[in-house]
mmCIF file of C-alpha atoms in Angstrom:
data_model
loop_
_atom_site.group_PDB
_atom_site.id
_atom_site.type_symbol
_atom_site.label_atom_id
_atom_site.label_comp_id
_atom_site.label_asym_id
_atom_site.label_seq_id
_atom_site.Cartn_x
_atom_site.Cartn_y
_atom_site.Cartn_z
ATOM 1 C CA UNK A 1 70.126 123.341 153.468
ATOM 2 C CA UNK A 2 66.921 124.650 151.879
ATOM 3 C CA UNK A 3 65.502 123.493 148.394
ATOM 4 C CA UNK A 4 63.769 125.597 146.017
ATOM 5 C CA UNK A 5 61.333 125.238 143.214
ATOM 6 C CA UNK A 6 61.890 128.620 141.013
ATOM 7 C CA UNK A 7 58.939 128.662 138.528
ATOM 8 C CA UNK A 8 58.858 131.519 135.400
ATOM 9 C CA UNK A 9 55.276 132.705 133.923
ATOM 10 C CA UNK A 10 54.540 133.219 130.481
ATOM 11 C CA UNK A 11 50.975 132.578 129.881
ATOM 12 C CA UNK A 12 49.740 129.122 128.237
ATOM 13 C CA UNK A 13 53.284 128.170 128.003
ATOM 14 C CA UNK A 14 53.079 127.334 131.899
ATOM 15 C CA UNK A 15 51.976 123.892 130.024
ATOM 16 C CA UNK A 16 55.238 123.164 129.966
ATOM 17 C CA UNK A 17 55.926 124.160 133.476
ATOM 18 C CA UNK A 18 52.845 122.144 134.423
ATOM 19 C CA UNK A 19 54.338 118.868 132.312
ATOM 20 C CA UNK A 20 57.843 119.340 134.211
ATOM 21 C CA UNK A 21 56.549 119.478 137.466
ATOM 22 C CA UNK A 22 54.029 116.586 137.002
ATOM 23 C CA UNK A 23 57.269 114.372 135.949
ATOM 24 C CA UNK A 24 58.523 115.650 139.253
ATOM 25 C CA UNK A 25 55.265 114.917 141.879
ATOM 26 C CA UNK A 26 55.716 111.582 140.352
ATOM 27 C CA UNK A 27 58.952 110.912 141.146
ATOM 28 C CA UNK A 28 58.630 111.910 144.841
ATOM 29 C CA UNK A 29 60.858 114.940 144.497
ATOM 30 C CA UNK A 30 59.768 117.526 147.116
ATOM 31 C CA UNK A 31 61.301 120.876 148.079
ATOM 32 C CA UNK A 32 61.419 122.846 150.530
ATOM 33 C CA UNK A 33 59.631 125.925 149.106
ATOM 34 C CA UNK A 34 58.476 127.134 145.899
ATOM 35 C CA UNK A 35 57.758 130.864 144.051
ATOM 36 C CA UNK A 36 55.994 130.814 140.914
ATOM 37 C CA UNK A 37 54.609 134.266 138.942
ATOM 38 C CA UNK A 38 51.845 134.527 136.735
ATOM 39 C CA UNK A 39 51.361 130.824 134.780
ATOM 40 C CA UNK A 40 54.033 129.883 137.314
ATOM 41 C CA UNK A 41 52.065 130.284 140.760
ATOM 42 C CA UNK A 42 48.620 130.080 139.220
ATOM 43 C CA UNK A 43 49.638 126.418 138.033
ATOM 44 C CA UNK A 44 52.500 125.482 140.929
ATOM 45 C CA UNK A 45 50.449 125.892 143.317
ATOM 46 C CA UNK A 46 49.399 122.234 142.823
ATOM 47 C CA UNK A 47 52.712 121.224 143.253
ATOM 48 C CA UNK A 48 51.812 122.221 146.970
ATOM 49 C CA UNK A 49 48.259 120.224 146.932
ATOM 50 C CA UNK A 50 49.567 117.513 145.322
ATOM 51 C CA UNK A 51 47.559 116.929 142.410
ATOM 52 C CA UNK A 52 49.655 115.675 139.306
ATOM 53 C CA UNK A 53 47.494 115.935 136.146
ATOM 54 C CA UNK A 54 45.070 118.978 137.138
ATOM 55 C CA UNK A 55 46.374 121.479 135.230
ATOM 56 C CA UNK A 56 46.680 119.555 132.108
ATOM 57 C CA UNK A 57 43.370 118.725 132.600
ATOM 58 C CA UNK A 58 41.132 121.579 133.305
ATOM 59 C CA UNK A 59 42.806 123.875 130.938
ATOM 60 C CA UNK A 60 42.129 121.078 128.080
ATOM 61 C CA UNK A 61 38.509 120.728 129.438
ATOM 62 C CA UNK A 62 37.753 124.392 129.351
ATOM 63 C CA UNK A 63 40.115 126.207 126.946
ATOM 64 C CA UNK A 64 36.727 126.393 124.191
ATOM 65 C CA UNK A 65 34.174 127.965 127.311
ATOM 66 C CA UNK A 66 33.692 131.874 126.988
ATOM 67 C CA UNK A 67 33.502 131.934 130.605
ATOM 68 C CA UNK A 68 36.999 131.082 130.743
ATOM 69 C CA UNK A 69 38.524 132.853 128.383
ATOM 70 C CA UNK A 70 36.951 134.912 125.771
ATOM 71 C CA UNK A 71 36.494 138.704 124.143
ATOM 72 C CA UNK A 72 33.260 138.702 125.707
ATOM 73 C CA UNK A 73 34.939 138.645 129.137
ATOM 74 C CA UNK A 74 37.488 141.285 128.469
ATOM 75 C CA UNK A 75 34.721 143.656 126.860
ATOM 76 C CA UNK A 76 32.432 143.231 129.958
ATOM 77 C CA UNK A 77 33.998 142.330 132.760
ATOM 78 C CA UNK A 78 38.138 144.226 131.658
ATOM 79 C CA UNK A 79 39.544 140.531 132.285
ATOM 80 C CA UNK A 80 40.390 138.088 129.369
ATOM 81 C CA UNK A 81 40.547 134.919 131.168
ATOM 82 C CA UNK A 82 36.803 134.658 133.629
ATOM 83 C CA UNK A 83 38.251 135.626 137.604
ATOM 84 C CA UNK A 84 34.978 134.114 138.534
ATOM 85 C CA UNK A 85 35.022 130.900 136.828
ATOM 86 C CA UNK A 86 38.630 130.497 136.494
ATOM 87 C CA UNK A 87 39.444 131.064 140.050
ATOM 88 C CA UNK A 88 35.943 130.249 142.002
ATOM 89 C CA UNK A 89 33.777 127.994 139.579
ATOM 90 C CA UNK A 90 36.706 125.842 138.570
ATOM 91 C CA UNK A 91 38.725 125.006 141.666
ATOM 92 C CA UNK A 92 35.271 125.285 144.205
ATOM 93 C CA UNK A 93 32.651 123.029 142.071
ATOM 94 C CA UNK A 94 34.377 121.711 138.271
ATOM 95 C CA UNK A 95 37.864 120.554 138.933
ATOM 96 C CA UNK A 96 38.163 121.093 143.168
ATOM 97 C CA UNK A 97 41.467 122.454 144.392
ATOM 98 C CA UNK A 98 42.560 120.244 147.439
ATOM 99 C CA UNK A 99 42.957 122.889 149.930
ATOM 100 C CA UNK A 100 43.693 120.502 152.688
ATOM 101 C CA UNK A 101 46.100 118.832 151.482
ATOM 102 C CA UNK A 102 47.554 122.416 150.559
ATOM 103 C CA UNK A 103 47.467 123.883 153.841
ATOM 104 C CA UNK A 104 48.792 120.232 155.249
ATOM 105 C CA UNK A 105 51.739 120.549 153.087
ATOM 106 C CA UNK A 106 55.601 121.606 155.110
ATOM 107 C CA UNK A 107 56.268 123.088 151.617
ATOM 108 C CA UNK A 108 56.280 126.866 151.507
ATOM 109 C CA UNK A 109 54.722 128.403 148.524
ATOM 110 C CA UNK A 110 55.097 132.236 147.422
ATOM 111 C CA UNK A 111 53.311 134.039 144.664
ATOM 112 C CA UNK A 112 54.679 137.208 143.295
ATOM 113 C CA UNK A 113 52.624 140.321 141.795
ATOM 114 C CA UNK A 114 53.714 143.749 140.899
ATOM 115 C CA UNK A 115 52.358 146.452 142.703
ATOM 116 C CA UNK A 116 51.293 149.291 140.191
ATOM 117 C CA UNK A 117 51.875 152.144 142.508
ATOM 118 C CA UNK A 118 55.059 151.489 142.874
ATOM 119 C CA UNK A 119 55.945 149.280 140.068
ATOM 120 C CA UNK A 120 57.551 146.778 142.654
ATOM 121 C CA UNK A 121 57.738 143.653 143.303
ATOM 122 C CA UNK A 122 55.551 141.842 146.345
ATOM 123 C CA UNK A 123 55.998 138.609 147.582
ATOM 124 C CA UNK A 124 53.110 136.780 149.469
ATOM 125 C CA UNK A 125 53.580 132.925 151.216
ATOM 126 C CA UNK A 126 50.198 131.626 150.665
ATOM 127 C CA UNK A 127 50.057 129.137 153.423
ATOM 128 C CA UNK A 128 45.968 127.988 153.388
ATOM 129 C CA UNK A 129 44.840 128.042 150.229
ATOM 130 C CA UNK A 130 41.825 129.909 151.123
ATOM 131 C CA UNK A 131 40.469 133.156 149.217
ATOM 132 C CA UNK A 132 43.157 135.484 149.568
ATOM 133 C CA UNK A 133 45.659 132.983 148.595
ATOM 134 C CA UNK A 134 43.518 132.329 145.226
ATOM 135 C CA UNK A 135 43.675 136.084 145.140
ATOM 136 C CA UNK A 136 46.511 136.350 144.900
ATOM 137 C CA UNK A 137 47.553 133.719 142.310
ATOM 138 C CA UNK A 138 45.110 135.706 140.343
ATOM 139 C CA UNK A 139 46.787 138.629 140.764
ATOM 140 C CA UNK A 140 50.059 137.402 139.840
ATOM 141 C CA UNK A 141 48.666 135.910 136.738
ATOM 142 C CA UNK A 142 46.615 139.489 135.552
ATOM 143 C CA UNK A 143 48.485 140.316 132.547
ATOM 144 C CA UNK A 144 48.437 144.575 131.914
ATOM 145 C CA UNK A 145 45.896 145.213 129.576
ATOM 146 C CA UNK A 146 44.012 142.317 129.515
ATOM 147 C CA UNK A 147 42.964 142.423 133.232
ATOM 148 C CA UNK A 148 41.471 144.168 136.007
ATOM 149 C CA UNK A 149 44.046 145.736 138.337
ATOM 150 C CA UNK A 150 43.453 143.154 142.135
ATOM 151 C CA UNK A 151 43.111 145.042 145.254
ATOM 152 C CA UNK A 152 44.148 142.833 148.280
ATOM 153 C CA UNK A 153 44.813 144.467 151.359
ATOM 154 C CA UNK A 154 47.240 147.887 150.504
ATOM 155 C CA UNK A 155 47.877 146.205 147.298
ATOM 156 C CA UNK A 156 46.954 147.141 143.711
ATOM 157 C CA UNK A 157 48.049 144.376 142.065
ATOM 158 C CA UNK A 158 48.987 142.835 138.380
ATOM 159 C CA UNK A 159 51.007 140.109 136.734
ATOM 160 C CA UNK A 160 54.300 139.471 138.767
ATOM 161 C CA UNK A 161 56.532 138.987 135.636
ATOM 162 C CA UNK A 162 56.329 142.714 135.268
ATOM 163 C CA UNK A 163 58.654 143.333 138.227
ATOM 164 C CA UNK A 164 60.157 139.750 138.758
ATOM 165 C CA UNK A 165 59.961 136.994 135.973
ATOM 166 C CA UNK A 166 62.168 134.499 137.530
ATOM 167 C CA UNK A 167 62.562 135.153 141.303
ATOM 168 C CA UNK A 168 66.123 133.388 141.718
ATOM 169 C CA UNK A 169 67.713 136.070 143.982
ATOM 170 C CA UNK A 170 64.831 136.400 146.306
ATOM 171 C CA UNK A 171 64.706 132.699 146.798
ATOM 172 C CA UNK A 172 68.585 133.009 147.444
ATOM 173 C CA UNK A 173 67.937 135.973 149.899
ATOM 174 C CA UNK A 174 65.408 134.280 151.890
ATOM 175 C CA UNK A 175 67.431 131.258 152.259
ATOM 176 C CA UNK A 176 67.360 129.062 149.373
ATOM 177 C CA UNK A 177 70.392 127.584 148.560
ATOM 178 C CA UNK A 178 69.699 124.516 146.449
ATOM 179 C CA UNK A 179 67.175 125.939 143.613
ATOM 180 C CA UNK A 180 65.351 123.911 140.798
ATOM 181 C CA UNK A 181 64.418 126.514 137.812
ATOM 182 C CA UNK A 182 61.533 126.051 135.320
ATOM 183 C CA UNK A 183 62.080 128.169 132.640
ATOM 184 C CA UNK A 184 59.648 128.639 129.712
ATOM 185 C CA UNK A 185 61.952 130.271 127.452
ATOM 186 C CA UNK A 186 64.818 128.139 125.462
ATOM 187 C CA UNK A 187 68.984 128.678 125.585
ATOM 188 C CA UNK A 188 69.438 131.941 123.954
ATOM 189 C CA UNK A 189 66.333 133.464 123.809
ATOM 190 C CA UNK A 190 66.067 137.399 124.936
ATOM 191 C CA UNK A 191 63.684 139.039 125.577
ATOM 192 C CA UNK A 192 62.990 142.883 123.718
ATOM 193 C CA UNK A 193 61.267 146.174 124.779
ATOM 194 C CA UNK A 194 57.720 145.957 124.868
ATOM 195 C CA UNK A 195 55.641 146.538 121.613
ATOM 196 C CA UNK A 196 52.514 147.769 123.659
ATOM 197 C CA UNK A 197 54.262 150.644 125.370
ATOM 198 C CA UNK A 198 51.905 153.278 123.697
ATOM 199 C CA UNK A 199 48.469 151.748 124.928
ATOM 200 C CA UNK A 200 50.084 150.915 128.562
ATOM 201 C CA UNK A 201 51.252 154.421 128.714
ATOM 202 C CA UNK A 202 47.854 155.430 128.106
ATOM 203 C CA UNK A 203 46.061 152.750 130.363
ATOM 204 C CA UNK A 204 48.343 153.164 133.362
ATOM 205 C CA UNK A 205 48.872 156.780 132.940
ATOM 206 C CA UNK A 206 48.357 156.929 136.887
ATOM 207 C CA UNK A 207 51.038 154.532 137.432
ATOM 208 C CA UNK A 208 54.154 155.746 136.121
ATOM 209 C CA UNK A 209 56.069 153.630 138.168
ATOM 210 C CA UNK A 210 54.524 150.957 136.805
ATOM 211 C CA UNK A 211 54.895 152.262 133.420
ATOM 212 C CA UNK A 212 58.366 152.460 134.046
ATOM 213 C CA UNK A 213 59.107 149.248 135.510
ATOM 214 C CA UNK A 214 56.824 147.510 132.347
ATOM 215 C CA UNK A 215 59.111 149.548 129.781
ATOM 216 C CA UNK A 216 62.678 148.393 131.228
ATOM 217 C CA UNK A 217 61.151 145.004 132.111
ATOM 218 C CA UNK A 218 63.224 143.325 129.209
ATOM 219 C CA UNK A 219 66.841 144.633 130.619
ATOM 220 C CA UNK A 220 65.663 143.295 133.948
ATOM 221 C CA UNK A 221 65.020 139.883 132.463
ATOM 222 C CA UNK A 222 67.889 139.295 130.204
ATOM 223 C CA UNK A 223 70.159 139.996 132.865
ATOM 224 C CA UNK A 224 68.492 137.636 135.292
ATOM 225 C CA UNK A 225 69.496 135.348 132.489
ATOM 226 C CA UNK A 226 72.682 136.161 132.283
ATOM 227 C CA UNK A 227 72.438 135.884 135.662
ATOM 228 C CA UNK A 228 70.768 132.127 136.239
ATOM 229 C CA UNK A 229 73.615 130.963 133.717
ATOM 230 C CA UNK A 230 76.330 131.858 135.333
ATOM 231 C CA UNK A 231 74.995 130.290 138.613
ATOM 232 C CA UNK A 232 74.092 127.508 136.465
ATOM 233 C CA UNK A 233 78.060 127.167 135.065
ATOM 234 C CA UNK A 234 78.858 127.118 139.099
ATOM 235 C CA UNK A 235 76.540 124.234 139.785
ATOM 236 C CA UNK A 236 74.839 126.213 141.967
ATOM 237 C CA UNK A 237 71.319 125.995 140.389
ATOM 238 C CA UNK A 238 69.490 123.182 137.896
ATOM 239 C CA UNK A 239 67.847 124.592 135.191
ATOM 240 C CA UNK A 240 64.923 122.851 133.103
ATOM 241 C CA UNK A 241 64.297 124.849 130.198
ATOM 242 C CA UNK A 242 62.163 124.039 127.077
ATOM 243 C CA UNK A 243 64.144 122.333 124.391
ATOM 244 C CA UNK A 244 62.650 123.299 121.587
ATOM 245 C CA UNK A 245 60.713 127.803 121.269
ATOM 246 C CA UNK A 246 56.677 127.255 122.639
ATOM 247 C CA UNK A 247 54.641 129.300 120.075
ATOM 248 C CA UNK A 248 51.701 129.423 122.216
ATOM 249 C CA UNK A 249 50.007 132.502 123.084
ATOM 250 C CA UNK A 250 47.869 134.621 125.437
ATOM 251 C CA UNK A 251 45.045 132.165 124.670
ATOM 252 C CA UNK A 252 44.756 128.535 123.315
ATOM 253 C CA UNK A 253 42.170 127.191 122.212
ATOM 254 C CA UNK A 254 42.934 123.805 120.760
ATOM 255 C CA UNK A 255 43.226 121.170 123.785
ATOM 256 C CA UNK A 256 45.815 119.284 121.250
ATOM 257 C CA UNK A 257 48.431 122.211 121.255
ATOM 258 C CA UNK A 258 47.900 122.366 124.785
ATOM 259 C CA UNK A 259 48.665 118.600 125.147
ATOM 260 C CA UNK A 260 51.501 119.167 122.628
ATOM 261 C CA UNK A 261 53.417 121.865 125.327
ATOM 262 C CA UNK A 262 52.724 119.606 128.056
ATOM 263 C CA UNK A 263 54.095 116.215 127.247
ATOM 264 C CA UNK A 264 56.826 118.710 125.894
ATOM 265 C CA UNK A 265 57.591 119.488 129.680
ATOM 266 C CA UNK A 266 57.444 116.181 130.663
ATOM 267 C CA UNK A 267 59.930 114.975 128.070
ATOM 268 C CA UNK A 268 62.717 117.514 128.805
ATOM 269 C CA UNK A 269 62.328 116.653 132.402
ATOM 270 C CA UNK A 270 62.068 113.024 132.213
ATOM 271 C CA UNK A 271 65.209 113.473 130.212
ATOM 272 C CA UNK A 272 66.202 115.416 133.307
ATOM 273 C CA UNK A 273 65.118 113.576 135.342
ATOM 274 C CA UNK A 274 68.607 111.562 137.141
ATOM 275 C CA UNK A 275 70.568 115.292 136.378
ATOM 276 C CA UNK A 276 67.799 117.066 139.217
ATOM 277 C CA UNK A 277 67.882 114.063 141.755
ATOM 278 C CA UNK A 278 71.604 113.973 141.462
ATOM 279 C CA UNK A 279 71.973 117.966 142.032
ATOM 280 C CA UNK A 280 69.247 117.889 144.957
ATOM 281 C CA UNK A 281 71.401 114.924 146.559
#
C-alpha cells in the first residue's frame, strides 16, 4: 500500500505547511510520494532533500531583500517574488538546496502547474532536482498577475492551484491509497469567486481557457472540500489543517509573523502527531 503526502498552496501561508512537515522529518515519518502546488511544492520539496528548518529559515532571512520580493521586481522583471534569486541565488550559493540527497531519495515528488492554453492541470515527478525540476516548482508557485507565464518544454505554465489546489484524487488515481493532507485553510472555510476577474480577463485575454478555469476555480475547490471530508469521515485520509484562519498574504515582510505561522504548523501537528502515525500504521 502506497503513502501520500497531499500538500495545498496558498502563498506565505505554506509557513504553516513548512512547520507541519518539519514536525514530521523529525519524527521519521516518510511516505511514499508527495504532490505539493504553488507554496506546497515550492516548500515540500525539502521534505524530499531532507532538510528540516530551511524553509523557515531562508524566507525569515530574506523576506526584507527587494531581490526577493518587491514592486521593483514585478515592475521590471513582471514577477513579484525574484525567479533569479529566489530559485537560482538562494538554493545554488545563500541557503544550498541538497540536490543529492533529493535525487537519492525512494520518495516520489510531483509538482503541479496549470497550463494556460488549456487551463488544465499538469503533473510533473521531479526526480533530480536539477533545473527543470526548480522550473517547475517555480512554475507551480507563479501566481496570475503577479508573474511571468514559465515555458518548459510544450508548457506555458502558472500557479497549479488554478486548476488543482489540493490534488487528492490524482494521488488516489495514481495509486495512493493511504494520503496525509496539509491544508492551509481551517474547518469551514470556502472559498468565493475571484475578485480580480476583470484585470485577468484583460491580462489573459489569449487564454480563455485559462480564464475560464481561474473564474470557476472556487466551485472546483469547495467541492474538493466537500470532497476530502467525506473521505476524511471514512478514515480514508488524515487531514492536518490550521487551527486557528492565517491572515498572511501575498507577501510578508516581518520575519516574526512568519515565525508566528510556522510554529503554528508545528503545534497543530505535534498535537497530531500520535493521530498520523496511528493512521499510517
Amino acid at each position: 500500500m502506497k503513502i501520500g503526502l497531499v500538500m495545498e498552496g496558498g502563498a506565505m501561508r505554506g509557513m504553516y505547511t513548512a512547520g507541519v512537515i518539519d514536525v514530521f522529518m523529525e519524527n521519521n515519518i516518510t511516505f511514499d510520494g508527495a504532490i505539493g502546488v504553488s507554496a506546497g511544492a515550492a516548500f515540500g520539496c525539502n521534505y524530499k532533500s531532507r532538510q528540516p528548518g530551511r524553509v523557515i529559515r531562508y524566507n525569515k532571512k530574506y523576506c526584507r531583500d527587494k531581490r526577493f520580493a518587491s514592486l521593483g521586481s514585478l515592475l521590471f522583471t513582471g514577477n513579484l517574488y525574484g525567479a533569479k534569486f529566489c530559485y537560482q541565488t538562494i538554493p545554488q550559493l545563500l541557503d544550498v538546496f541538497d540536490t543529492e540527497t533529493f535525487k537519492n531519495s525512494p520518495m516520489e515528488f510531483y509538482a503541479v502547474g496549470t497550463d494556460v492554453n488549456t487551463g488544465k492541470a499538469v503533473y510533473h515527478k521531479c526526480s533530480t532536482g536539477d533545473f527543470t525540476d526548480i522550473e517547475w516548482l517555480r512554475a507551480s508557485a507563479s501566481m496570475p498577475v503577479v508573474s511571468q507565464i514559465v515555458n518548459i518544454g510544450k508548457y506555458s505554465l502558472l500557479d497549479g492551484g488554478m486548476s488543482d489546489s489540493i490534488p487528492i484524487r490524482y494521488f488516489q488515481h495514481k495509486g495512493y491509497e493511504k494520503n496525509v493532507i496539509i491544508l492551509t485553510r481551517p474547518l469551514g472555510y470556502q472559498k468565493s469567486p475571484n475578485s480580480f476577474m476583470p484585470l485577468i480577463k484583460l491580462l489573459y485575454r489569449k487564454y480563455p481557457l485559462f480564464i475560464k478555469a481561474i473564474q470557476t476555480r472556487h466551485i472546483r475547490y469547495n467541492k474538493t472540500l466537500q470532497y476530502i471530508s467525506e473521505q476524511e469521515e471514512k478514515g480514508a485520509v488524515c487531514v492536518i489543517r490550521p487551527s486557528r484562519a492565517i491572515t498572511l498574504g501575498a507577501v510578508e515582510r516581518d520575519p516574526d509573523k512568519l515565525e508566528e505561522i510556522y510554529q503554528l504548523g508545528r503545534c497543530d501537528a505535534e498535537e497530531r502527531i500520535k493521530d498520523v502515525l496511528g493512521y499510517l500504521v
